[in-house]
mmCIF file of C-alpha atoms in Angstrom:
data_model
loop_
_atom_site.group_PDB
_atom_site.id
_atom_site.type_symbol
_atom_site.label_atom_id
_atom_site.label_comp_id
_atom_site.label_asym_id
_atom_site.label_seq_id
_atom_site.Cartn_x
_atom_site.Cartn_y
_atom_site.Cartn_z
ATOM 1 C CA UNK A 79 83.334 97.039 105.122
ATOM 2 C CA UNK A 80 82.174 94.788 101.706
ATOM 3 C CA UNK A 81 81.741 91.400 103.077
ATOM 4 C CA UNK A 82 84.048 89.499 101.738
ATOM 5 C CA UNK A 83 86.218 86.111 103.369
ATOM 6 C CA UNK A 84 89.301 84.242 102.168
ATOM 7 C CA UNK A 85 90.052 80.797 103.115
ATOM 8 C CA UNK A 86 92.316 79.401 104.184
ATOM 9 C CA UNK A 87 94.267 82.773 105.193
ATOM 10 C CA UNK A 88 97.558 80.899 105.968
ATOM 11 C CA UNK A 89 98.954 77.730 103.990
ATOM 12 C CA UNK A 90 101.803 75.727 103.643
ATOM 13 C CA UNK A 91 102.528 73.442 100.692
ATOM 14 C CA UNK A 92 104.729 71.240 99.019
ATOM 15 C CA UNK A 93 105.672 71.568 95.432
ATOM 16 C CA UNK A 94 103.498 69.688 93.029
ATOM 17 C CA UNK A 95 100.483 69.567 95.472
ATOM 18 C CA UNK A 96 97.408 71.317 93.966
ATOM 19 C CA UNK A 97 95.977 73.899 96.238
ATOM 20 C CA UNK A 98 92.745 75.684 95.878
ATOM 21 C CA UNK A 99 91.513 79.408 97.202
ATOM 22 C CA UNK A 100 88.288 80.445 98.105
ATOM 23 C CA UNK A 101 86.856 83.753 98.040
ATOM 24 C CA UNK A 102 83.171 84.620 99.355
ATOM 25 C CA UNK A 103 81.073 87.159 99.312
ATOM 26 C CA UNK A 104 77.940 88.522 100.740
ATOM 27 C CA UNK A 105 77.361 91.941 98.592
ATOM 28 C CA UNK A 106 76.108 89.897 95.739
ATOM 29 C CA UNK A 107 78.606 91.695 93.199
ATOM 30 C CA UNK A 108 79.278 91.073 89.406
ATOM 31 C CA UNK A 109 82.943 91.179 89.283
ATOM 32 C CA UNK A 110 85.423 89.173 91.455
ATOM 33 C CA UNK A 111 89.066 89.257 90.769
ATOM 34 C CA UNK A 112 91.961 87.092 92.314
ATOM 35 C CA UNK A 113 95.390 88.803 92.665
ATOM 36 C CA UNK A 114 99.065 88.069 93.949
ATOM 37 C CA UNK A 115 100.914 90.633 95.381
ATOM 38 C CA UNK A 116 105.079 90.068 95.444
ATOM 39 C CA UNK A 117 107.774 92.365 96.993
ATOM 40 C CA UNK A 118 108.621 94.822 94.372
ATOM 41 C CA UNK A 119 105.716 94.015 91.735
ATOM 42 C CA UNK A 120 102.257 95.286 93.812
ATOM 43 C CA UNK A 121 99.279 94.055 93.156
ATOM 44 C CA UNK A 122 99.260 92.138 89.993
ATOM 45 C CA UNK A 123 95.772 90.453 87.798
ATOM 46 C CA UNK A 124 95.762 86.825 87.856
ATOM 47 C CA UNK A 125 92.384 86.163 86.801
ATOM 48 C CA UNK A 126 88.591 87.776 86.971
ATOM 49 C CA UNK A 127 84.998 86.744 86.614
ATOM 50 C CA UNK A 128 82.183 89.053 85.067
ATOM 51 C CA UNK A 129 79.243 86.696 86.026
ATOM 52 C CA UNK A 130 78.721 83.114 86.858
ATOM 53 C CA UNK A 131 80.579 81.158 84.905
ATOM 54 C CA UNK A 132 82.359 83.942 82.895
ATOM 55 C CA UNK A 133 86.075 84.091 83.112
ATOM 56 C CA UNK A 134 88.876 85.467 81.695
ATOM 57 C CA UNK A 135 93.091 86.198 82.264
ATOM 58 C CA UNK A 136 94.612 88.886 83.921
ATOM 59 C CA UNK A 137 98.743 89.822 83.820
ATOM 60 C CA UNK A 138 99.566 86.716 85.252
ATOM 61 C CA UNK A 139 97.471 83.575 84.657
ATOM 62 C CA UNK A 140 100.039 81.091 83.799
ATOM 63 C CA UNK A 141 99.761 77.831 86.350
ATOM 64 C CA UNK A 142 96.633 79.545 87.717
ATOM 65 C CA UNK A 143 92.603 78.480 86.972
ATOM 66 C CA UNK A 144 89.673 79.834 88.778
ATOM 67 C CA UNK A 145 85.764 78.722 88.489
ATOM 68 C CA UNK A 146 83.016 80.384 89.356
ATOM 69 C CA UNK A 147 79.483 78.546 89.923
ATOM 70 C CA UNK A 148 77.759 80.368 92.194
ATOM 71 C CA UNK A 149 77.599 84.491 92.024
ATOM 72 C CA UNK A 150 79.013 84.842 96.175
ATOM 73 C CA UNK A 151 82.518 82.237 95.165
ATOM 74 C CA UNK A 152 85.110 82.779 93.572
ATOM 75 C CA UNK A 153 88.005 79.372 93.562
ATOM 76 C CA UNK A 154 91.564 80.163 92.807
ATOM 77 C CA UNK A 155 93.153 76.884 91.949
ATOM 78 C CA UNK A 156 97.136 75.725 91.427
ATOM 79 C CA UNK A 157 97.287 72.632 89.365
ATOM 80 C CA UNK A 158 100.332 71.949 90.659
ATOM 81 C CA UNK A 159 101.896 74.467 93.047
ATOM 82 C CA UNK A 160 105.724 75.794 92.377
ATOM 83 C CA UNK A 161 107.967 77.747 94.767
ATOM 84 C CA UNK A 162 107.500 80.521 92.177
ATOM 85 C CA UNK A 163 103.707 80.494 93.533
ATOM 86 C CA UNK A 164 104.473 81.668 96.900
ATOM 87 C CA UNK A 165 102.839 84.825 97.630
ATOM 88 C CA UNK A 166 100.015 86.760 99.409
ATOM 89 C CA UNK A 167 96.529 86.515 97.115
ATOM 90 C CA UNK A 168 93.901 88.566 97.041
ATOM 91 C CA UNK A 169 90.180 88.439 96.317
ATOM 92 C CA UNK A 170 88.506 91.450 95.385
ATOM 93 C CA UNK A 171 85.088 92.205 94.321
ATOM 94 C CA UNK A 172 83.136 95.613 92.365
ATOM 95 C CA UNK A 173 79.570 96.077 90.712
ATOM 96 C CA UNK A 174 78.064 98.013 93.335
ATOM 97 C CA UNK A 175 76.742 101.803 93.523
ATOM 98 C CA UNK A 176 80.212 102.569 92.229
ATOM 99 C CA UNK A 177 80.461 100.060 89.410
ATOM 100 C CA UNK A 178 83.868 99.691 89.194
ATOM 101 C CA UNK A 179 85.110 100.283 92.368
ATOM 102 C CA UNK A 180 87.346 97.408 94.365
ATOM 103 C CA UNK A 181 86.949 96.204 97.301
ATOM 104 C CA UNK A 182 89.408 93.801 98.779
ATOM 105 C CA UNK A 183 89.209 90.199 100.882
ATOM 106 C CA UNK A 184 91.838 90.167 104.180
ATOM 107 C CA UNK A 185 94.386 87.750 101.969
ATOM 108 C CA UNK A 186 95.555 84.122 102.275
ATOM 109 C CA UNK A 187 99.603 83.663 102.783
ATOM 110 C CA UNK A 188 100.564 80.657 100.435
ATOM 111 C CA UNK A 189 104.173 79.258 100.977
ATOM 112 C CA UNK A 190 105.297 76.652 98.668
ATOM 113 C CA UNK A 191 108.068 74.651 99.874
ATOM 114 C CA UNK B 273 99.731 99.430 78.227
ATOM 115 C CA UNK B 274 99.411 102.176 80.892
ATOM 116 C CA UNK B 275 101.953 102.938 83.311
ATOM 117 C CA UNK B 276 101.048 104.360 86.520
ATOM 118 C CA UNK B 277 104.127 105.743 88.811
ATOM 119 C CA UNK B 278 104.114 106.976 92.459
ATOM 120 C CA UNK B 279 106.433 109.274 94.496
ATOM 121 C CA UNK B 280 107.560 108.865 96.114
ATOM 122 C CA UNK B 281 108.502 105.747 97.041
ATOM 123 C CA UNK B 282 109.381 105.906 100.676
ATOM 124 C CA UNK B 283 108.504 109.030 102.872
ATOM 125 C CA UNK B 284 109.057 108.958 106.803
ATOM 126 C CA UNK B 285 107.216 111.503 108.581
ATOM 127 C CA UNK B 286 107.192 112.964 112.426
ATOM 128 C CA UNK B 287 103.892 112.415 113.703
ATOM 129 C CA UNK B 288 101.763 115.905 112.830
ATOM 130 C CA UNK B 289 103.641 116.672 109.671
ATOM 131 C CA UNK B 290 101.524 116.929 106.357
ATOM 132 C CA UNK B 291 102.104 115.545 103.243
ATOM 133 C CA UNK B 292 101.438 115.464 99.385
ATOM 134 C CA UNK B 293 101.375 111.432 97.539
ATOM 135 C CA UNK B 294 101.752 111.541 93.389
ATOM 136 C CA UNK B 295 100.195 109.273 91.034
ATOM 137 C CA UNK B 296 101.154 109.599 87.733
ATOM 138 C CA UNK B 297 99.362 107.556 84.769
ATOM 139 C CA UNK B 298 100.468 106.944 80.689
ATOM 140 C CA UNK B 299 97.105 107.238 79.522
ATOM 141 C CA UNK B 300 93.453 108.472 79.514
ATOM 142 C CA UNK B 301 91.694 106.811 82.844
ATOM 143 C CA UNK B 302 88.125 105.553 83.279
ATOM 144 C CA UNK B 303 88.678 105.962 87.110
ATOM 145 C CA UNK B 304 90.961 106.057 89.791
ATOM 146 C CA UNK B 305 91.107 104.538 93.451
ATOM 147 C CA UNK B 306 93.344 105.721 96.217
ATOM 148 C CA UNK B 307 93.945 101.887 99.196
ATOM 149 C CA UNK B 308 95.941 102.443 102.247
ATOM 150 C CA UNK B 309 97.461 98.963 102.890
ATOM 151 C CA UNK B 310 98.022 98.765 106.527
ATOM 152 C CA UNK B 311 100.851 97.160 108.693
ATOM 153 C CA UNK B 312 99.133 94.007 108.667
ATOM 154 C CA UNK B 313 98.146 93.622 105.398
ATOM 155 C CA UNK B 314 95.186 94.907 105.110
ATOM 156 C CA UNK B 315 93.500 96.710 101.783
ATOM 157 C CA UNK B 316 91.405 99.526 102.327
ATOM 158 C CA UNK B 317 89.664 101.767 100.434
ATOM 159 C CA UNK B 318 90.440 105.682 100.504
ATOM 160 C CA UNK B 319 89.025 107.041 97.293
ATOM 161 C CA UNK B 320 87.059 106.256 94.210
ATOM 162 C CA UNK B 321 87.795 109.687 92.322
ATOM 163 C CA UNK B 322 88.470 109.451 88.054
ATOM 164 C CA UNK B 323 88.245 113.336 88.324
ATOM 165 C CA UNK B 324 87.733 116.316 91.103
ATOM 166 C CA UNK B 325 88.419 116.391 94.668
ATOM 167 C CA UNK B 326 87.258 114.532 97.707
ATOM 168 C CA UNK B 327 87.364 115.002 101.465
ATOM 169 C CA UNK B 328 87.766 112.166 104.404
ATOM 170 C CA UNK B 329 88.892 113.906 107.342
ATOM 171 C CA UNK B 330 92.379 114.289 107.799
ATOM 172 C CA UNK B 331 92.800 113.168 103.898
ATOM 173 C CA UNK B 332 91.583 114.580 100.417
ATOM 174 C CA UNK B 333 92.433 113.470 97.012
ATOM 175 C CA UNK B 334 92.671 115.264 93.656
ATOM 176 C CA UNK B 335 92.756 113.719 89.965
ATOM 177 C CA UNK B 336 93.084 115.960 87.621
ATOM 178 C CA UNK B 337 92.481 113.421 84.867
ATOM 179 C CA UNK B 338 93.443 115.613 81.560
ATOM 180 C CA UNK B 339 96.789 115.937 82.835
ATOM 181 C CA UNK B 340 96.881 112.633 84.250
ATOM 182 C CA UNK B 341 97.886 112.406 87.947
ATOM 183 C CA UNK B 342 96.279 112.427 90.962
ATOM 184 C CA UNK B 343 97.494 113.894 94.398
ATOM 185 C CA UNK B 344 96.913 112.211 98.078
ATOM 186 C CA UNK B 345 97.307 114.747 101.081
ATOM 187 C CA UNK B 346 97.972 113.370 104.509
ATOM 188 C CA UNK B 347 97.332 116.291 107.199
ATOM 189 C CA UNK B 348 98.514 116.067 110.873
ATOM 190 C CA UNK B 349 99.647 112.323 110.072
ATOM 191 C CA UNK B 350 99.220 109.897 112.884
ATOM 192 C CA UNK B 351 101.628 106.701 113.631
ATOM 193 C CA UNK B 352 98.342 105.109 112.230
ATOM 194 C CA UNK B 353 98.456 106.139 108.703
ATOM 195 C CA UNK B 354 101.787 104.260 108.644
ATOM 196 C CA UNK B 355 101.782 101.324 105.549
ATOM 197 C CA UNK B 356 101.739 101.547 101.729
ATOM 198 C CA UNK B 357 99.762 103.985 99.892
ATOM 199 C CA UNK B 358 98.448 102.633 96.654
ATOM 200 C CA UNK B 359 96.871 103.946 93.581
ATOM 201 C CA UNK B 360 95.742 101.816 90.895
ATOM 202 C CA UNK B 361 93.601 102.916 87.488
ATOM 203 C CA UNK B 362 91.154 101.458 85.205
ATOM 204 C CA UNK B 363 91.474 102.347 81.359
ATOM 205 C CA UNK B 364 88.776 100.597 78.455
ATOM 206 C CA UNK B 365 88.016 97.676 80.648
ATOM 207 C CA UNK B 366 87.005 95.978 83.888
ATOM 208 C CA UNK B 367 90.537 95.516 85.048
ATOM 209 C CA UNK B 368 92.612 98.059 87.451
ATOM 210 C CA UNK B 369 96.065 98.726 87.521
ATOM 211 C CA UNK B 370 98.072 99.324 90.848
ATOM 212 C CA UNK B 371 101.298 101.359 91.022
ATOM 213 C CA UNK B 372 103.861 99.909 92.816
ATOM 214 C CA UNK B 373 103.151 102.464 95.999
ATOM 215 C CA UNK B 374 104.395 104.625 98.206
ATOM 216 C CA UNK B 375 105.897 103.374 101.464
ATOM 217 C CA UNK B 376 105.102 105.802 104.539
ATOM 218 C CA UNK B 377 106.408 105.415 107.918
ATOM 219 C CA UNK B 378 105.095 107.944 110.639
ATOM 220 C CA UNK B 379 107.057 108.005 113.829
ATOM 221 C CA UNK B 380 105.908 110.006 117.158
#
Protein backbone atom coordinates (compact mmCIF):
# COMPACT_ATOMS: atom_id res chain seq x y z
CA UNK A 1 0.00 0.00 0.00
CA UNK A 2 1.44 3.88 -0.98
CA UNK A 3 1.99 5.40 2.33
CA UNK A 4 -0.14 7.86 2.64
CA UNK A 5 -2.20 9.39 6.14
CA UNK A 6 -5.12 11.80 6.54
CA UNK A 7 -5.72 13.73 9.58
CA UNK A 8 -7.96 14.19 11.31
CA UNK A 9 -10.13 11.18 9.77
CA UNK A 10 -13.35 12.26 11.62
CA UNK A 11 -14.48 16.02 12.32
CA UNK A 12 -17.19 17.93 13.43
CA UNK A 13 -17.65 21.65 12.82
CA UNK A 14 -19.65 24.56 13.09
CA UNK A 15 -20.44 26.82 10.24
CA UNK A 16 -18.05 29.66 9.75
CA UNK A 17 -15.15 27.88 11.62
CA UNK A 18 -12.11 27.40 9.32
CA UNK A 19 -10.93 23.87 9.23
CA UNK A 20 -7.79 22.57 7.74
CA UNK A 21 -6.82 18.86 6.18
CA UNK A 22 -3.71 17.26 6.14
CA UNK A 23 -2.45 14.78 3.84
CA UNK A 24 1.11 12.98 4.21
CA UNK A 25 3.07 11.00 2.44
CA UNK A 26 6.05 8.81 2.56
CA UNK A 27 6.54 7.72 -1.34
CA UNK A 28 8.04 11.06 -2.05
CA UNK A 29 5.57 11.65 -5.13
CA UNK A 30 5.12 14.72 -7.49
CA UNK A 31 1.46 14.99 -7.64
CA UNK A 32 -1.01 15.17 -4.68
CA UNK A 33 -4.61 15.84 -5.23
CA UNK A 34 -7.46 16.58 -2.62
CA UNK A 35 -10.99 15.34 -3.52
CA UNK A 36 -14.67 15.27 -2.07
CA UNK A 37 -16.72 12.56 -2.76
CA UNK A 38 -20.85 13.23 -2.32
CA UNK A 39 -23.74 10.69 -2.74
CA UNK A 40 -24.59 10.73 -6.33
CA UNK A 41 -21.52 12.90 -7.72
CA UNK A 42 -18.24 10.31 -7.07
CA UNK A 43 -15.17 11.44 -6.72
CA UNK A 44 -14.90 14.99 -7.74
CA UNK A 45 -11.23 17.46 -8.21
CA UNK A 46 -11.02 20.07 -5.70
CA UNK A 47 -7.57 21.03 -6.04
CA UNK A 48 -3.88 19.46 -7.01
CA UNK A 49 -0.22 20.20 -6.58
CA UNK A 50 2.53 19.35 -9.29
CA UNK A 51 5.55 20.22 -6.99
CA UNK A 52 6.22 22.24 -3.95
CA UNK A 53 4.57 25.12 -4.05
CA UNK A 54 2.74 24.58 -7.41
CA UNK A 55 -0.99 24.59 -7.35
CA UNK A 56 -3.79 24.75 -9.32
CA UNK A 57 -8.06 24.13 -9.39
CA UNK A 58 -9.80 21.15 -9.99
CA UNK A 59 -13.97 20.83 -10.70
CA UNK A 60 -14.69 22.19 -7.53
CA UNK A 61 -12.40 24.74 -5.84
CA UNK A 62 -14.78 27.33 -4.78
CA UNK A 63 -14.45 27.96 -0.69
CA UNK A 64 -11.49 25.56 -0.86
CA UNK A 65 -7.38 26.55 -0.69
CA UNK A 66 -4.61 24.12 -0.29
CA UNK A 67 -0.64 24.85 0.25
CA UNK A 68 1.97 22.85 -0.25
CA UNK A 69 5.57 23.55 1.40
CA UNK A 70 7.08 20.56 1.83
CA UNK A 71 7.02 17.65 -1.10
CA UNK A 72 5.40 14.68 1.71
CA UNK A 73 2.09 17.52 2.75
CA UNK A 74 -0.45 18.39 1.22
CA UNK A 75 -3.15 21.10 3.53
CA UNK A 76 -6.71 21.29 2.45
CA UNK A 77 -8.07 24.38 4.05
CA UNK A 78 -11.96 25.87 4.46
CA UNK A 79 -11.84 29.55 5.05
CA UNK A 80 -14.90 29.39 6.47
CA UNK A 81 -16.71 26.04 6.51
CA UNK A 82 -20.57 25.80 5.13
CA UNK A 83 -23.03 22.91 5.56
CA UNK A 84 -22.59 22.60 1.77
CA UNK A 85 -18.87 21.43 2.78
CA UNK A 86 -19.86 18.34 4.45
CA UNK A 87 -18.44 15.42 2.84
CA UNK A 88 -15.81 12.60 2.83
CA UNK A 89 -12.21 14.08 1.30
CA UNK A 90 -9.70 12.44 -0.15
CA UNK A 91 -5.94 12.75 -0.60
CA UNK A 92 -4.39 11.06 -3.34
CA UNK A 93 -0.97 10.98 -4.64
CA UNK A 94 0.88 9.68 -8.39
CA UNK A 95 4.49 10.20 -9.93
CA UNK A 96 5.76 6.90 -9.32
CA UNK A 97 6.87 3.90 -11.76
CA UNK A 98 3.42 4.47 -13.22
CA UNK A 99 3.45 8.23 -13.59
CA UNK A 100 0.08 8.89 -13.49
CA UNK A 101 -1.34 6.40 -11.56
CA UNK A 102 -3.51 7.31 -8.14
CA UNK A 103 -3.19 6.17 -5.16
CA UNK A 104 -5.58 7.11 -2.44
CA UNK A 105 -5.29 8.30 1.55
CA UNK A 106 -8.06 6.28 4.00
CA UNK A 107 -10.37 9.73 4.02
CA UNK A 108 -11.35 12.26 6.71
CA UNK A 109 -15.39 12.55 7.41
CA UNK A 110 -16.07 16.41 7.73
CA UNK A 111 -19.62 17.32 9.08
CA UNK A 112 -20.49 20.88 9.16
CA UNK A 113 -23.20 21.72 11.41
CA UNK B 1 -15.21 17.66 -21.33
CA UNK B 2 -15.16 13.82 -21.24
CA UNK B 3 -17.86 11.81 -19.97
CA UNK B 4 -17.18 8.53 -18.59
CA UNK B 5 -20.44 6.18 -17.84
CA UNK B 6 -20.66 2.81 -16.00
CA UNK B 7 -23.20 -0.09 -16.06
CA UNK B 8 -24.38 -0.80 -14.59
CA UNK B 9 -25.19 0.92 -11.79
CA UNK B 10 -26.25 -1.60 -9.23
CA UNK B 11 -25.65 -5.43 -9.74
CA UNK B 12 -26.38 -8.01 -6.81
CA UNK B 13 -24.77 -11.21 -7.24
CA UNK B 14 -25.01 -14.88 -5.41
CA UNK B 15 -21.75 -15.58 -4.11
CA UNK B 16 -19.77 -17.70 -7.12
CA UNK B 17 -21.54 -15.99 -9.96
CA UNK B 18 -19.28 -14.08 -12.57
CA UNK B 19 -19.64 -10.91 -13.91
CA UNK B 20 -18.79 -8.29 -16.69
CA UNK B 21 -18.42 -4.09 -15.30
CA UNK B 22 -18.60 -1.33 -18.42
CA UNK B 23 -16.81 1.81 -18.61
CA UNK B 24 -17.63 3.88 -21.26
CA UNK B 25 -15.59 7.25 -22.05
CA UNK B 26 -16.47 10.55 -24.62
CA UNK B 27 -13.07 10.88 -25.68
CA UNK B 28 -9.50 9.72 -26.54
CA UNK B 29 -7.81 8.55 -22.97
CA UNK B 30 -4.20 8.92 -21.80
CA UNK B 31 -4.96 6.06 -19.27
CA UNK B 32 -7.37 4.34 -17.36
CA UNK B 33 -7.61 2.98 -13.64
CA UNK B 34 -10.03 0.40 -12.41
CA UNK B 35 -10.57 1.23 -7.62
CA UNK B 36 -12.73 -1.10 -5.75
CA UNK B 37 -14.09 1.12 -2.92
CA UNK B 38 -14.81 -1.16 -0.11
CA UNK B 39 -17.65 -1.25 2.57
CA UNK B 40 -15.76 0.96 4.69
CA UNK B 41 -14.60 3.38 2.56
CA UNK B 42 -11.70 2.42 1.46
CA UNK B 43 -9.96 3.24 -2.20
CA UNK B 44 -8.05 0.66 -3.72
CA UNK B 45 -6.35 0.17 -6.64
CA UNK B 46 -7.34 -2.68 -9.25
CA UNK B 47 -5.85 -1.60 -12.53
CA UNK B 48 -3.70 0.92 -14.26
CA UNK B 49 -4.53 -0.26 -17.98
CA UNK B 50 -4.99 2.86 -20.95
CA UNK B 51 -4.99 -0.19 -23.39
CA UNK B 52 -4.77 -4.29 -23.37
CA UNK B 53 -5.63 -6.71 -20.81
CA UNK B 54 -4.51 -7.49 -17.32
CA UNK B 55 -4.82 -10.38 -14.88
CA UNK B 56 -5.21 -10.26 -10.80
CA UNK B 57 -6.57 -13.45 -9.82
CA UNK B 58 -10.09 -13.79 -9.74
CA UNK B 59 -10.26 -10.29 -11.84
CA UNK B 60 -8.96 -9.05 -15.35
CA UNK B 61 -9.58 -5.87 -17.09
CA UNK B 62 -9.76 -4.89 -20.78
CA UNK B 63 -9.58 -1.25 -22.43
CA UNK B 64 -9.92 -1.28 -25.68
CA UNK B 65 -9.05 2.40 -25.97
CA UNK B 66 -9.97 3.11 -29.89
CA UNK B 67 -13.39 2.25 -29.16
CA UNK B 68 -13.37 3.71 -25.88
CA UNK B 69 -14.53 1.44 -23.01
CA UNK B 70 -13.07 -0.73 -20.82
CA UNK B 71 -14.53 -4.04 -19.29
CA UNK B 72 -14.03 -5.35 -15.45
CA UNK B 73 -14.71 -9.21 -14.97
CA UNK B 74 -15.46 -10.48 -11.51
CA UNK B 75 -15.11 -14.49 -11.53
CA UNK B 76 -16.45 -16.73 -8.68
CA UNK B 77 -17.34 -13.36 -6.72
CA UNK B 78 -16.91 -13.52 -3.01
CA UNK B 79 -19.18 -11.52 -0.28
CA UNK B 80 -15.75 -9.64 -0.24
CA UNK B 81 -15.75 -8.00 -3.52
CA UNK B 82 -18.96 -6.34 -2.28
CA UNK B 83 -18.65 -2.09 -2.56
CA UNK B 84 -18.44 0.33 -5.51
CA UNK B 85 -16.51 -0.35 -8.52
CA UNK B 86 -14.98 2.74 -9.98
CA UNK B 87 -13.33 3.74 -13.13
CA UNK B 88 -11.96 7.04 -13.66
CA UNK B 89 -9.72 8.39 -16.91
CA UNK B 90 -7.09 10.83 -17.60
CA UNK B 91 -7.28 12.81 -21.03
CA UNK B 92 -4.36 15.86 -21.97
CA UNK B 93 -3.54 16.46 -18.38
CA UNK B 94 -2.60 15.43 -14.85
CA UNK B 95 -6.15 15.24 -13.68
CA UNK B 96 -8.47 11.90 -13.64
CA UNK B 97 -11.95 11.61 -14.03
CA UNK B 98 -14.15 9.06 -12.00
CA UNK B 99 -17.48 7.69 -13.24
CA UNK B 100 -20.05 7.72 -10.94
CA UNK B 101 -19.63 3.64 -10.34
CA UNK B 102 -21.09 0.65 -10.18
CA UNK B 103 -22.67 -0.53 -6.94
CA UNK B 104 -22.16 -4.45 -6.34
CA UNK B 105 -23.60 -6.36 -3.59
CA UNK B 106 -22.56 -10.15 -3.32
CA UNK B 107 -24.67 -12.22 -1.01
CA UNK B 108 -23.79 -16.02 0.07
Amino acid sequence: DAGITQSPRHKVTETGTPVTLRCHQTENHRYMYWYRQDPGHGLRLIHYSYGVKDTDKGEVSDGYSVSRSKTEDFLLTLESATSSQTSVYFCAISGGQAAYEQYFGPGTRLTVT
Amino acid sequence: GIQVEQSPPDLILQEGANSTLRCNFSDSVNNLQWFHQNPWGQLINLFYIPSGTKQNGRLSATTVATERYSLLYISSSQTTDSGVYFCAVRYNTDKLIFGTGTRLQVFP
